[in-house]
Amino acid sequence: MLSIGIVGLPNVGKSTLFNALTRGHAAVSNYPFCTIDPNEGIVAIPDPRPYELARLVGQERVAPATVRFVDIAGLVRNAHKGEGLGNQFLSHIRSVDAIVHLVRCFADPNVGHIETTVDPVRDAEVVELELIMADWELVERRHSRVGKMAMSGVADAKEEAAVLEKMLTHLRGGRSLRTLPLSSKERDLVKGYQLLTLKPVIIVGNVDDSDESRQAFRQLDEWSRTHRYPCLPINAKLAYEFSLLSEEEAKELAPLFGDEAEALSRLIRTAFYTLKAIQFFTAVGKEVTSWVVDEGTPIVKAAGRIHSDMEEGFIRAEVVSFEDLKKAGSWEKARQEHLVFIRGKDYIVQDGDVVIIRFAPSRRAGS
């Protein structure tokens, strides 16, 4: 399951956005650190394909892929030193796959601003610097320990120490690790550290319909482009109001809410693109299931995502694209039209593949 952490300064609308995305009921108040323990919500990825597939193949149930949103309390200057319970909050960010950095682009005299004025670029840089400083401290501590291990002749410690030295030099220059070229092997050596500035980031400007807000978002968008971050405008308050509607009301009133009616879909699509994630589908028994894997995943590894026995005993996969299956109208017709292909273990799964895994059941002792 993908996990996305929502971060930002206090009073920028994180809990409002979280509630809009999850139809949750996180506390929303006009004071810093209203959220202390992270709120979590799991939502189905908005994708009609598994439901259409269920109708095509006559399945009764759908198990859609899901994403976990985590509403993390506001960061402040010097959070890496513990200001505003910063170390506690930063630790929550380390466990997520991607970061949604929410930045305030609205001016509301009724909602206080911890920096007193609305300045999205300044605010974005405050949070960016805190993440860099937090990684700096972690890498520095680890480098000190691994360096001693390397001098003692511990296997692999020398290589790890070299990577950490490279990262430390980069962080000391005030630069995030996303901008540091690292090989696959180097990334694997530091993967367990869950470094904050290696995580994908999506910038979201919390806007309203004023000219001032639109101008503020343009400044934020320009800043995001220089950092190569995707940047989305979302009116969190309006998106939350839309989330409170019934399904019938939502369909009827969607045009009035504009882009905010699709806020969840837009954010998840951007997250998938940023994380280079795709979905494939299985139809087994009475259920269609959506699975999420990384782009470039071989079918044998995707089979292991379903069950380890499928990876260990993999024989072959039968694969048809969702679009081809939809055009054919049924699995049988897709076979007749030669749209179903036999694939070996090295086949790279494509977004929208519908697969049947053929495998030899495991013969573990006692099974």
mmCIF file of C-alpha atoms in Angstrom:
data_model
loop_
_atom_site.group_PDB
_atom_site.id
_atom_site.type_symbol
_atom_site.label_atom_id
_atom_site.label_comp_id
_atom_site.label_asym_id
_atom_site.label_seq_id
_atom_site.Cartn_x
_atom_site.Cartn_y
_atom_site.Cartn_z
ATOM 1 C CA MET A 1 0.000 0.000 0.000
ATOM 2 C CA LEU A 2 1.329 3.435 -0.908
ATOM 3 C CA SER A 3 1.614 5.889 1.977
ATOM 4 C CA ILE A 4 1.638 9.657 1.592
ATOM 5 C CA GLY A 5 2.465 12.091 4.388
ATOM 6 C CA ILE A 6 0.956 15.583 4.389
ATOM 7 C CA VAL A 7 3.431 18.096 5.828
ATOM 8 C CA GLY A 8 3.761 21.863 6.095
ATOM 9 C CA LEU A 9 3.842 24.734 8.551
ATOM 10 C CA PRO A 10 1.083 24.981 11.181
ATOM 11 C CA ASN A 11 -2.267 26.478 10.079
ATOM 12 C CA VAL A 12 -1.813 25.852 6.357
ATOM 13 C CA GLY A 13 -4.807 23.508 6.091
ATOM 14 C CA LYS A 14 -3.218 20.047 6.393
ATOM 15 C CA SER A 15 -6.035 18.540 8.439
ATOM 16 C CA THR A 16 -8.653 20.116 6.171
ATOM 17 C CA LEU A 17 -6.968 18.565 3.130
ATOM 18 C CA PHE A 18 -6.630 15.241 4.962
ATOM 19 C CA ASN A 19 -10.349 15.277 5.768
ATOM 20 C CA ALA A 20 -11.188 16.123 2.171
ATOM 21 C CA LEU A 21 -9.106 13.217 0.873
ATOM 22 C CA THR A 22 -10.257 10.635 3.401
ATOM 23 C CA ARG A 23 -13.702 11.906 4.392
ATOM 24 C CA GLY A 24 -12.175 11.834 7.840
ATOM 25 C CA HIS A 25 -12.777 13.883 10.916
ATOM 26 C CA ALA A 26 -9.340 15.053 12.007
ATOM 27 C CA ALA A 27 -9.415 18.017 14.361
ATOM 28 C CA VAL A 28 -9.259 21.368 12.565
ATOM 29 C CA SER A 29 -8.484 24.402 14.711
ATOM 30 C CA ASN A 30 -6.949 27.847 14.353
ATOM 31 C CA TYR A 31 -3.882 27.273 16.526
ATOM 32 C CA PRO A 32 -0.486 25.626 15.997
ATOM 33 C CA PHE A 33 -0.020 21.917 16.763
ATOM 34 C CA CYS A 34 -3.723 21.114 16.840
ATOM 35 C CA THR A 35 -2.550 17.792 15.368
ATOM 36 C CA ILE A 36 0.050 16.054 17.544
ATOM 37 C CA ASP A 37 -0.375 12.337 16.903
ATOM 38 C CA PRO A 38 -0.596 11.737 13.149
ATOM 39 C CA ASN A 39 -4.055 11.077 11.753
ATOM 40 C CA GLU A 40 -4.200 8.216 9.268
ATOM 41 C CA GLY A 41 -6.812 7.375 6.659
ATOM 42 C CA ILE A 42 -6.951 4.672 3.995
ATOM 43 C CA VAL A 43 -8.836 5.416 0.785
ATOM 44 C CA ALA A 44 -9.472 3.474 -2.401
ATOM 45 C CA ILE A 45 -7.573 4.694 -5.432
ATOM 46 C CA PRO A 46 -10.187 6.332 -7.699
ATOM 47 C CA ASP A 47 -9.964 4.077 -10.759
ATOM 48 C CA PRO A 48 -13.037 2.744 -12.604
ATOM 49 C CA ARG A 49 -11.126 -0.078 -14.315
ATOM 50 C CA PRO A 50 -11.434 -2.815 -11.628
ATOM 51 C CA TYR A 51 -15.197 -2.196 -11.418
ATOM 52 C CA GLU A 52 -15.572 -2.388 -15.197
ATOM 53 C CA LEU A 53 -13.451 -5.529 -15.171
ATOM 54 C CA ALA A 54 -15.703 -7.110 -12.539
ATOM 55 C CA ARG A 55 -18.716 -6.532 -14.789
ATOM 56 C CA LEU A 56 -16.892 -7.963 -17.802
ATOM 57 C CA VAL A 57 -15.806 -11.195 -16.128
ATOM 58 C CA GLY A 58 -18.812 -11.581 -13.835
ATOM 59 C CA GLN A 59 -17.085 -11.138 -10.478
ATOM 60 C CA GLU A 60 -19.117 -10.164 -7.427
ATOM 61 C CA ARG A 61 -16.564 -8.162 -5.465
ATOM 62 C CA VAL A 62 -13.814 -5.631 -6.086
ATOM 63 C CA ALA A 63 -10.771 -5.099 -3.883
ATOM 64 C CA PRO A 64 -9.385 -1.780 -5.144
ATOM 65 C CA ALA A 65 -5.841 -0.671 -4.524
ATOM 66 C CA THR A 66 -5.596 1.736 -1.605
ATOM 67 C CA VAL A 67 -3.406 4.587 -0.445
ATOM 68 C CA ARG A 68 -2.711 5.601 3.157
ATOM 69 C CA PHE A 69 -2.702 9.322 3.906
ATOM 70 C CA VAL A 70 -0.951 10.530 7.055
ATOM 71 C CA ASP A 71 -1.719 13.998 8.438
ATOM 72 C CA ILE A 72 1.528 15.015 10.160
ATOM 73 C CA ALA A 73 1.645 17.903 12.596
ATOM 74 C CA GLY A 74 3.040 21.256 11.507
ATOM 75 C CA LEU A 75 6.772 21.809 11.247
ATOM 76 C CA VAL A 76 8.380 25.069 12.355
ATOM 77 C CA ARG A 77 11.810 26.641 12.095
ATOM 78 C CA ASN A 78 14.392 24.545 13.961
ATOM 79 C CA ALA A 79 12.110 21.491 14.040
ATOM 80 C CA HIS A 80 15.247 19.374 13.542
ATOM 81 C CA LYS A 81 16.437 20.722 16.923
ATOM 82 C CA GLY A 82 13.177 19.727 18.571
ATOM 83 C CA GLU A 83 11.315 23.043 18.258
ATOM 84 C CA GLY A 84 7.547 22.507 18.291
ATOM 85 C CA LEU A 85 8.039 18.787 19.027
ATOM 86 C CA GLY A 86 9.841 18.715 15.684
ATOM 87 C CA ASN A 87 11.874 15.523 16.123
ATOM 88 C CA GLN A 88 8.720 13.582 16.936
ATOM 89 C CA PHE A 89 6.954 14.934 13.858
ATOM 90 C CA LEU A 90 9.943 14.373 11.576
ATOM 91 C CA SER A 91 10.067 10.712 12.622
ATOM 92 C CA HIS A 92 6.519 10.248 11.343
ATOM 93 C CA ILE A 93 7.572 11.462 7.891
ATOM 94 C CA ARG A 94 10.307 8.850 7.591
ATOM 95 C CA SER A 95 7.771 6.015 7.331
ATOM 96 C CA VAL A 96 5.894 7.322 4.245
ATOM 97 C CA ASP A 97 6.628 6.671 0.557
ATOM 98 C CA ALA A 98 6.002 10.230 -0.640
ATOM 99 C CA ILE A 99 5.516 13.692 0.836
ATOM 100 C CA VAL A 100 2.726 16.122 0.025
ATOM 101 C CA HIS A 101 4.041 19.512 1.096
ATOM 102 C CA LEU A 102 1.047 21.789 1.629
ATOM 103 C CA VAL A 103 1.809 25.502 1.389
ATOM 104 C CA ARG A 104 -0.562 28.307 2.298
ATOM 105 C CA CYS A 105 -1.524 30.546 -0.621
ATOM 106 C CA PHE A 106 -4.638 32.095 0.919
ATOM 107 C CA ALA A 107 -4.935 35.192 3.095
ATOM 108 C CA ASP A 108 -7.549 34.887 5.827
ATOM 109 C CA PRO A 109 -7.397 37.284 8.812
ATOM 110 C CA ASN A 110 -9.358 34.727 10.834
ATOM 111 C CA VAL A 111 -6.629 32.078 10.433
ATOM 112 C CA GLY A 112 -3.345 32.959 12.088
ATOM 113 C CA HIS A 113 -0.017 32.477 10.305
ATOM 114 C CA ILE A 114 2.983 31.331 12.319
ATOM 115 C CA GLU A 115 5.254 33.546 10.159
ATOM 116 C CA THR A 116 2.698 36.423 10.414
ATOM 117 C CA THR A 117 2.450 37.000 6.635
ATOM 118 C CA VAL A 118 1.542 34.866 3.613
ATOM 119 C CA ASP A 119 4.676 34.154 1.592
ATOM 120 C CA PRO A 120 4.520 30.699 -0.049
ATOM 121 C CA VAL A 121 8.138 30.641 -1.263
ATOM 122 C CA ARG A 122 9.506 31.550 2.165
ATOM 123 C CA ASP A 123 7.255 28.957 3.812
ATOM 124 C CA ALA A 124 8.231 26.235 1.347
ATOM 125 C CA GLU A 125 11.908 26.968 1.960
ATOM 126 C CA VAL A 126 11.455 26.791 5.748
ATOM 127 C CA VAL A 127 10.096 23.241 5.539
ATOM 128 C CA GLU A 128 12.599 22.234 2.851
ATOM 129 C CA LEU A 129 15.482 23.388 5.042
ATOM 130 C CA GLU A 130 14.156 21.514 8.082
ATOM 131 C CA LEU A 131 14.077 18.264 6.116
ATOM 132 C CA ILE A 132 17.626 18.884 4.866
ATOM 133 C CA MET A 133 18.873 19.625 8.386
ATOM 134 C CA ALA A 134 17.169 16.522 9.789
ATOM 135 C CA ASP A 135 18.890 14.354 7.174
ATOM 136 C CA TRP A 136 22.199 16.141 7.828
ATOM 137 C CA GLU A 137 22.077 15.220 11.519
ATOM 138 C CA LEU A 138 21.122 11.609 10.833
ATOM 139 C CA VAL A 139 23.759 11.095 8.132
ATOM 140 C CA GLU A 140 26.435 12.748 10.281
ATOM 141 C CA ARG A 141 25.692 10.423 13.218
ATOM 142 C CA ARG A 142 25.654 7.366 11.001
ATOM 143 C CA HIS A 143 28.857 8.422 9.213
ATOM 144 C CA SER A 144 30.662 8.678 12.531
ATOM 145 C CA ARG A 145 29.652 5.130 13.505
ATOM 146 C CA VAL A 146 30.220 3.528 10.097
ATOM 147 C CA GLY A 147 33.580 5.277 9.732
ATOM 148 C CA LYS A 148 34.800 3.544 12.903
ATOM 149 C CA MET A 149 33.455 0.221 11.623
ATOM 150 C CA ALA A 150 35.273 0.717 8.310
ATOM 151 C CA MET A 151 38.550 1.358 10.142
ATOM 152 C CA SER A 152 37.998 -1.888 12.058
ATOM 153 C CA GLY A 153 37.666 -3.824 8.803
ATOM 154 C CA VAL A 154 33.915 -4.548 8.953
ATOM 155 C CA ALA A 155 32.694 -5.866 5.590
ATOM 156 C CA ASP A 156 30.879 -3.325 3.383
ATOM 157 C CA ALA A 157 31.401 -0.545 5.946
ATOM 158 C CA LYS A 158 34.008 1.160 3.758
ATOM 159 C CA GLU A 159 31.564 1.451 0.841
ATOM 160 C CA GLU A 160 28.792 2.715 3.091
ATOM 161 C CA ALA A 161 31.089 5.262 4.702
ATOM 162 C CA ALA A 162 32.050 6.597 1.264
ATOM 163 C CA VAL A 163 28.388 7.071 0.303
ATOM 164 C CA LEU A 164 27.628 8.776 3.610
ATOM 165 C CA GLU A 165 30.599 11.141 3.166
ATOM 166 C CA LYS A 166 29.316 12.040 -0.300
ATOM 167 C CA MET A 167 25.825 12.707 1.069
ATOM 168 C CA LEU A 168 27.104 14.682 4.038
ATOM 169 C CA THR A 169 29.075 17.045 1.807
ATOM 170 C CA HIS A 170 25.960 17.615 -0.305
ATOM 171 C CA LEU A 171 23.696 18.269 2.693
ATOM 172 C CA ARG A 172 26.190 20.691 4.231
ATOM 173 C CA GLY A 173 25.757 22.767 1.087
ATOM 174 C CA GLY A 174 22.060 23.171 1.916
ATOM 175 C CA ARG A 175 20.952 20.843 -0.892
ATOM 176 C CA SER A 176 18.461 18.000 -0.710
ATOM 177 C CA LEU A 177 19.641 14.486 -1.530
ATOM 178 C CA ARG A 178 17.213 14.353 -4.471
ATOM 179 C CA THR A 179 19.697 16.539 -6.342
ATOM 180 C CA LEU A 180 22.643 14.223 -5.609
ATOM 181 C CA PRO A 181 23.395 11.633 -8.341
ATOM 182 C CA LEU A 182 23.489 8.207 -6.673
ATOM 183 C CA SER A 183 23.907 4.787 -8.242
ATOM 184 C CA SER A 184 21.428 1.984 -7.554
ATOM 185 C CA LYS A 185 24.010 0.313 -5.317
ATOM 186 C CA GLU A 186 24.585 3.525 -3.348
ATOM 187 C CA ARG A 187 20.845 3.958 -2.858
ATOM 188 C CA ASP A 188 20.540 0.381 -1.629
ATOM 189 C CA LEU A 189 23.287 0.978 0.939
ATOM 190 C CA VAL A 190 21.329 3.838 2.566
ATOM 191 C CA LYS A 191 17.778 2.633 1.892
ATOM 192 C CA GLY A 192 17.189 1.627 5.494
ATOM 193 C CA TYR A 193 17.765 5.161 6.762
ATOM 194 C CA GLN A 194 14.484 6.421 5.243
ATOM 195 C CA LEU A 195 16.095 9.759 4.453
ATOM 196 C CA LEU A 196 13.556 12.557 4.119
ATOM 197 C CA THR A 197 15.114 14.398 1.200
ATOM 198 C CA LEU A 198 15.293 11.244 -0.913
ATOM 199 C CA LYS A 199 11.508 10.862 -0.790
ATOM 200 C CA PRO A 200 9.441 12.128 -3.728
ATOM 201 C CA VAL A 201 7.734 15.455 -3.027
ATOM 202 C CA ILE A 202 4.506 16.927 -4.395
ATOM 203 C CA ILE A 203 3.895 20.608 -3.655
ATOM 204 C CA VAL A 204 0.257 21.593 -3.114
ATOM 205 C CA GLY A 205 -0.752 25.231 -2.851
ATOM 206 C CA ASN A 206 -3.804 25.692 -0.622
ATOM 207 C CA VAL A 207 -5.648 28.404 -2.556
ATOM 208 C CA ASP A 208 -8.883 30.358 -2.498
ATOM 209 C CA ASP A 209 -10.566 32.254 -5.346
ATOM 210 C CA SER A 210 -8.908 35.639 -4.723
ATOM 211 C CA ASP A 211 -6.451 37.363 -7.062
ATOM 212 C CA GLU A 212 -3.927 37.501 -4.220
ATOM 213 C CA SER A 213 -4.116 33.743 -3.802
ATOM 214 C CA ARG A 214 -3.678 33.135 -7.527
ATOM 215 C CA GLN A 215 -0.599 35.369 -7.536
ATOM 216 C CA ALA A 216 0.803 33.550 -4.489
ATOM 217 C CA PHE A 217 0.313 30.211 -6.217
ATOM 218 C CA ARG A 218 2.116 31.422 -9.335
ATOM 219 C CA GLN A 219 5.129 32.259 -7.160
ATOM 220 C CA LEU A 220 4.969 28.824 -5.527
ATOM 221 C CA ASP A 221 4.647 27.107 -8.894
ATOM 222 C CA GLU A 222 7.725 28.918 -10.201
ATOM 223 C CA TRP A 223 9.702 27.902 -7.090
ATOM 224 C CA SER A 224 8.552 24.291 -7.497
ATOM 225 C CA ARG A 225 9.703 24.213 -11.112
ATOM 226 C CA THR A 226 13.215 25.275 -10.107
ATOM 227 C CA HIS A 227 13.262 22.318 -7.681
ATOM 228 C CA ARG A 228 11.610 19.978 -10.219
ATOM 229 C CA TYR A 229 8.656 19.291 -7.936
ATOM 230 C CA PRO A 230 5.162 18.780 -9.340
ATOM 231 C CA CYS A 231 2.876 21.540 -8.047
ATOM 232 C CA LEU A 232 -0.928 21.471 -7.751
ATOM 233 C CA PRO A 233 -3.425 24.122 -6.641
ATOM 234 C CA ILE A 234 -6.168 22.782 -4.359
ATOM 235 C CA ASN A 235 -8.788 24.723 -2.436
ATOM 236 C CA ALA A 236 -8.738 22.438 0.614
ATOM 237 C CA LYS A 237 -11.775 24.046 2.232
ATOM 238 C CA LEU A 238 -13.884 23.640 -0.910
ATOM 239 C CA ALA A 239 -12.600 20.100 -1.474
ATOM 240 C CA TYR A 240 -13.608 19.229 2.098
ATOM 241 C CA GLU A 241 -17.102 20.642 1.598
ATOM 242 C CA PHE A 242 -17.436 18.506 -1.535
ATOM 243 C CA SER A 243 -16.327 15.407 0.388
ATOM 244 C CA LEU A 244 -19.286 15.821 2.769
ATOM 245 C CA LEU A 245 -21.836 15.386 -0.037
ATOM 246 C CA SER A 246 -23.617 12.122 -0.655
ATOM 247 C CA GLU A 247 -22.694 10.213 -3.820
ATOM 248 C CA GLU A 248 -25.874 11.417 -5.522
ATOM 249 C CA GLU A 249 -25.325 15.039 -4.472
ATOM 250 C CA ALA A 250 -21.677 14.878 -5.558
ATOM 251 C CA LYS A 251 -22.625 13.817 -9.090
ATOM 252 C CA GLU A 252 -25.202 16.589 -9.351
ATOM 253 C CA LEU A 253 -23.080 19.369 -7.849
ATOM 254 C CA ALA A 254 -19.642 18.426 -9.218
ATOM 255 C CA PRO A 255 -19.692 21.204 -11.885
ATOM 256 C CA LEU A 256 -20.176 23.830 -9.159
ATOM 257 C CA PHE A 257 -17.080 22.631 -7.283
ATOM 258 C CA GLY A 258 -14.851 22.568 -10.383
ATOM 259 C CA ASP A 259 -11.393 21.044 -9.931
ATOM 260 C CA GLU A 260 -11.960 20.441 -6.219
ATOM 261 C CA ALA A 261 -14.467 17.692 -7.107
ATOM 262 C CA GLU A 262 -11.470 15.789 -8.489
ATOM 263 C CA ALA A 263 -8.916 16.797 -5.846
ATOM 264 C CA LEU A 264 -8.332 13.222 -4.647
ATOM 265 C CA SER A 265 -7.972 11.862 -8.179
ATOM 266 C CA ARG A 266 -5.572 14.613 -9.226
ATOM 267 C CA LEU A 267 -3.377 14.171 -6.176
ATOM 268 C CA ILE A 268 -3.223 10.372 -6.441
ATOM 269 C CA ARG A 269 -2.501 10.490 -10.182
ATOM 270 C CA THR A 270 0.359 12.891 -9.471
ATOM 271 C CA ALA A 271 1.616 10.641 -6.661
ATOM 272 C CA PHE A 272 1.576 7.594 -8.953
ATOM 273 C CA TYR A 273 3.498 9.515 -11.605
ATOM 274 C CA THR A 274 6.005 10.811 -9.054
ATOM 275 C CA LEU A 275 6.507 7.376 -7.463
ATOM 276 C CA LYS A 276 6.552 5.643 -10.876
ATOM 277 C CA ALA A 277 3.832 3.257 -9.719
ATOM 278 C CA ILE A 278 1.353 1.281 -11.832
ATOM 279 C CA GLN A 279 -1.616 -1.020 -11.281
ATOM 280 C CA PHE A 280 -2.353 -4.496 -12.582
ATOM 281 C CA PHE A 281 -5.429 -6.643 -11.988
ATOM 282 C CA THR A 282 -6.378 -10.223 -11.174
ATOM 283 C CA ALA A 283 -9.792 -11.870 -11.297
ATOM 284 C CA VAL A 284 -9.771 -14.910 -9.020
ATOM 285 C CA GLY A 285 -12.744 -16.686 -7.501
ATOM 286 C CA LYS A 286 -15.448 -14.061 -7.058
ATOM 287 C CA GLU A 287 -13.151 -11.057 -6.705
ATOM 288 C CA VAL A 288 -11.282 -8.594 -8.894
ATOM 289 C CA THR A 289 -8.201 -7.240 -7.122
ATOM 290 C CA SER A 290 -6.004 -4.247 -7.977
ATOM 291 C CA TRP A 291 -2.296 -4.485 -7.202
ATOM 292 C CA VAL A 292 0.270 -1.667 -7.120
ATOM 293 C CA VAL A 293 3.877 -2.236 -8.216
ATOM 294 C CA ASP A 294 6.746 -0.071 -9.412
ATOM 295 C CA GLU A 295 7.228 0.600 -13.103
ATOM 296 C CA GLY A 296 9.691 -1.912 -14.533
ATOM 297 C CA THR A 297 8.593 -4.774 -12.254
ATOM 298 C CA PRO A 298 9.038 -8.265 -13.816
ATOM 299 C CA ILE A 299 5.908 -10.417 -13.789
ATOM 300 C CA VAL A 300 7.533 -12.960 -11.455
ATOM 301 C CA LYS A 301 8.044 -10.216 -8.824
ATOM 302 C CA ALA A 302 4.489 -8.973 -9.377
ATOM 303 C CA ALA A 303 3.310 -12.532 -8.736
ATOM 304 C CA GLY A 304 5.140 -12.412 -5.413
ATOM 305 C CA ARG A 305 3.159 -9.286 -4.567
ATOM 306 C CA ILE A 306 0.064 -11.504 -4.667
ATOM 307 C CA HIS A 307 1.595 -14.453 -2.794
ATOM 308 C CA SER A 308 5.140 -15.664 -2.204
ATOM 309 C CA ASP A 309 4.203 -19.157 -3.484
ATOM 310 C CA MET A 310 3.348 -17.639 -6.870
ATOM 311 C CA GLU A 311 6.814 -16.143 -7.174
ATOM 312 C CA GLU A 312 8.616 -19.267 -5.975
ATOM 313 C CA GLY A 313 6.613 -21.654 -8.174
ATOM 314 C CA PHE A 314 6.092 -19.321 -11.149
ATOM 315 C CA ILE A 315 5.559 -21.149 -14.460
ATOM 316 C CA ARG A 316 4.025 -18.537 -16.757
ATOM 317 C CA ALA A 317 1.487 -15.724 -16.880
ATOM 318 C CA GLU A 318 -1.440 -15.164 -19.192
ATOM 319 C CA VAL A 319 -1.749 -11.437 -19.843
ATOM 320 C CA VAL A 320 -4.254 -9.204 -21.611
ATOM 321 C CA SER A 321 -4.447 -5.418 -21.400
ATOM 322 C CA PHE A 322 -7.559 -4.004 -19.779
ATOM 323 C CA GLU A 323 -8.393 -2.007 -22.897
ATOM 324 C CA ASP A 324 -8.127 -5.077 -25.142
ATOM 325 C CA LEU A 325 -10.260 -7.108 -22.760
ATOM 326 C CA LYS A 326 -12.830 -4.320 -22.619
ATOM 327 C CA LYS A 327 -13.037 -4.186 -26.436
ATOM 328 C CA ALA A 328 -13.321 -7.972 -26.707
ATOM 329 C CA GLY A 329 -16.081 -8.060 -24.112
ATOM 330 C CA SER A 330 -14.954 -11.230 -22.320
ATOM 331 C CA TRP A 331 -11.857 -13.271 -21.528
ATOM 332 C CA GLU A 332 -12.994 -16.026 -23.926
ATOM 333 C CA LYS A 333 -13.388 -13.619 -26.830
ATOM 334 C CA ALA A 334 -10.046 -12.011 -26.005
ATOM 335 C CA ARG A 335 -8.464 -15.466 -26.339
ATOM 336 C CA GLN A 336 -10.228 -16.066 -29.638
ATOM 337 C CA GLU A 337 -8.982 -12.741 -30.961
ATOM 338 C CA HIS A 338 -5.411 -13.591 -29.867
ATOM 339 C CA LEU A 339 -5.283 -10.724 -27.394
ATOM 340 C CA VAL A 340 -4.177 -12.912 -24.471
ATOM 341 C CA PHE A 341 -0.402 -13.506 -24.427
ATOM 342 C CA ILE A 342 1.710 -16.097 -22.642
ATOM 343 C CA ARG A 343 4.507 -14.318 -20.770
ATOM 344 C CA GLY A 344 7.629 -15.630 -19.050
ATOM 345 C CA LYS A 345 9.155 -14.470 -15.769
ATOM 346 C CA ASP A 346 11.101 -11.601 -17.377
ATOM 347 C CA TYR A 347 8.027 -9.883 -18.840
ATOM 348 C CA ILE A 348 7.696 -6.327 -17.492
ATOM 349 C CA VAL A 349 4.228 -5.626 -16.131
ATOM 350 C CA GLN A 350 2.374 -2.753 -17.808
ATOM 351 C CA ASP A 351 -0.237 -0.483 -16.252
ATOM 352 C CA GLY A 352 -3.687 -2.008 -16.752
ATOM 353 C CA ASP A 353 -2.520 -5.582 -17.362
ATOM 354 C CA VAL A 354 -5.038 -8.272 -16.395
ATOM 355 C CA VAL A 355 -3.108 -11.402 -15.449
ATOM 356 C CA ILE A 356 -3.550 -15.055 -14.574
ATOM 357 C CA ILE A 357 -0.511 -16.557 -12.837
ATOM 358 C CA ARG A 358 0.214 -20.235 -13.441
ATOM 359 C CA PHE A 359 2.457 -21.653 -10.737
ATOM 360 C CA ALA A 360 3.469 -24.881 -9.026
ATOM 361 C CA PRO A 361 2.159 -24.952 -5.445
ATOM 362 C CA SER A 362 4.806 -24.937 -2.737
ATOM 363 C CA ARG A 363 5.656 -28.262 -1.112
ATOM 364 C CA ARG A 364 6.793 -27.003 2.260
ATOM 365 C CA ALA A 365 7.120 -29.531 5.021
ATOM 366 C CA GLY A 366 3.852 -30.124 6.765
ATOM 367 C CA SER A 367 1.790 -28.524 3.983
#
